[in-house]
Amino acid sequence: MEKAKILIVDDLAENLYSLEHIIEKEDREIITATSGNEALKLARLHEFALVITDVQMPEMNGFEFIEIFRGRKNTKNVPVIFATAINKEKEYVIKGYSEGAVDYLYKPLDPSIVSAKVDIFVTLYNQKRTLQLQYEELDALNQLKNKFLGMAAHDIRNPLAIIEFYSKSLIGELKPILKDPAKIQELENIFVSTKFAQNLVNDFLDISKIESGTIELEEEMVDVTQFIETSIQFSQVFADKKNIKLVGEIEVGNLRTALDKNKMNQVLNNLITNAIKFSHEGTSVYLKTIQKEGYLHISVQDEGQGIPESEMSHLFDPFTKTSVKSTAGEKSTGLGLMIVKKIVDSHDGEINVTSEVGKGSCFNIEIPIKVLKEPLEPVSNLIKSFEAEKNDKKLNIVVVDDDILMRTLSEVVFNKIGGNITMLEDGADLLEQVEAIGPDLVFTDINMPGVNGYDLTKEMRNKGIDIPIFGLTGFIDDEVQNLSKKSGMDGIYEKPPVENLLKNLISEIYEERLG
């Protein structure tokens, strides 16, 4: 670590020499100036731990110097000590403190007092620098961890998605014909375990995104009643398995507000799933929604076991698991509620919880009602256009992925959407065949050997190919977002591709194509 720098300002050379002699030590560098103007120039070149300045100086006195010094962004927090022989009256002392001085030294100087005070400020400065260096090291390690998680996610999520997809398909196909319930249960165990593993990976990735910076919201105007009803429908299948009744009490009329629909879906799904998880059969879970004084109020209330008061203050901490056990052996990562809080916070909202052991818990969310300046067209309209035109004017859709199993899964999903689907193994294949295929839309994996997704997009843009190109990856962070934009991609999505998301996206492209 570099030596701490101390600036001494005095118009008299003998005073500079005397003070420098008192405070000089091995752990510091003394820099001198004979005027306020010279000191201000030096402040542009150096980072100072402390400034000691005379009050009575020609051209610019100490008060005038400190006013300018404090007004600069890079020096406003540097401690300043006044050294004076004559301005000892109370009014001058008060003026010095009001201008930003942290202390006074009176001439003739007492070497022991001066030395002790300077030692304190140098020690504080060195401690601050040490903490800053430690923070930078930790931040670098955190970024490295996030990068590792991103790489791991790419390799882990692909096989998990494939297992989840095919186990679900097998359950649907074999359940009506298999006579052995144990075999069906084995398939369901595979599916449930895979979903848990996916949720665990997703939670870790969400935490990494949160730690890497603020959450970026993609807000759109949302019909609140429809949004809440969809959340209830989504969770109904989990409630039915435990004979738990989901009750929606929605009293917001035709209210529309700006939300990040996907992230708020994540919030509600987490809270409702938790309520079901810790509730007994035959009970009810209530999802109540009202608007009040410019806020959207959403509450999820259960009739479950409740949470001990001693554990309430740590509910939103990472990896927190309460002493309350799920009623059917459901598993939890301990990350869900932390993610929920971060998402609500990013919407400028608040979340709190009330609970009573033996009677249940209630999670309450308040989010300010907002209107976007340019409301987005409802997706339902785009889907209608898509349904009307897709059979007549099919899009040529290209999917590029080096993982053969992921290509197979993607092909199944994309074939459900419609269009002429071409599956390719790497970016070089598409660059060679792009004129023959004539793609209207491209989805490309990012992390591929040879020509990766970024390079593929750049090459296509350089060729003047102005079609929608979207990246597919196992992990999205700020670096991936920035690189995708720089390469010319129109957007980026996490693997595996989600059917409804693709359907809405392709609907929008049809809409633009039809003009």
Short mmCIF file of C-alpha atoms in Angstrom, two decimals, residues 54-57 61-63 82-96 104-107:
data_model
loop_
_atom_site.label_atom_id
_atom_site.label_comp_id
_atom_site.label_asym_id
_atom_site.label_seq_id
_atom_site.Cartn_x
_atom_site.Cartn_y
_atom_site.Cartn_z
CA ASP A 54 -2.73 28.07 7.87
CA VAL A 55 -5.64 30.51 8.22
CA GLN A 56 -3.90 33.85 7.55
CA MET A 57 -2.44 33.73 4.02
CA ASN A 61 -6.94 32.70 3.22
CA GLY A 62 -7.62 29.35 4.85
CA PHE A 63 -11.41 29.83 4.96
CA PHE A 82 -6.61 24.66 10.66
CA ALA A 83 -3.33 25.91 12.14
CA THR A 84 -3.52 29.50 13.40
CA ALA A 85 -1.64 31.92 15.62
CA ILE A 86 -4.21 34.71 15.87
CA ASN A 87 -7.74 33.49 15.00
CA LYS A 88 -8.43 31.86 18.35
CA GLU A 89 -11.66 33.73 19.11
CA LYS A 90 -14.85 31.70 19.33
CA GLU A 91 -16.41 33.25 16.21
CA TYR A 92 -13.40 32.24 14.06
CA VAL A 93 -13.32 28.74 15.49
CA ILE A 94 -17.04 28.30 14.76
CA LYS A 95 -16.52 29.66 11.23
CA GLY A 96 -13.72 27.14 10.66
CA TYR A 104 -7.74 23.35 15.19
CA LEU A 105 -4.03 23.61 16.01
CA TYR A 106 -2.81 26.72 17.79
CA LYS A 107 0.62 28.24 17.23
#
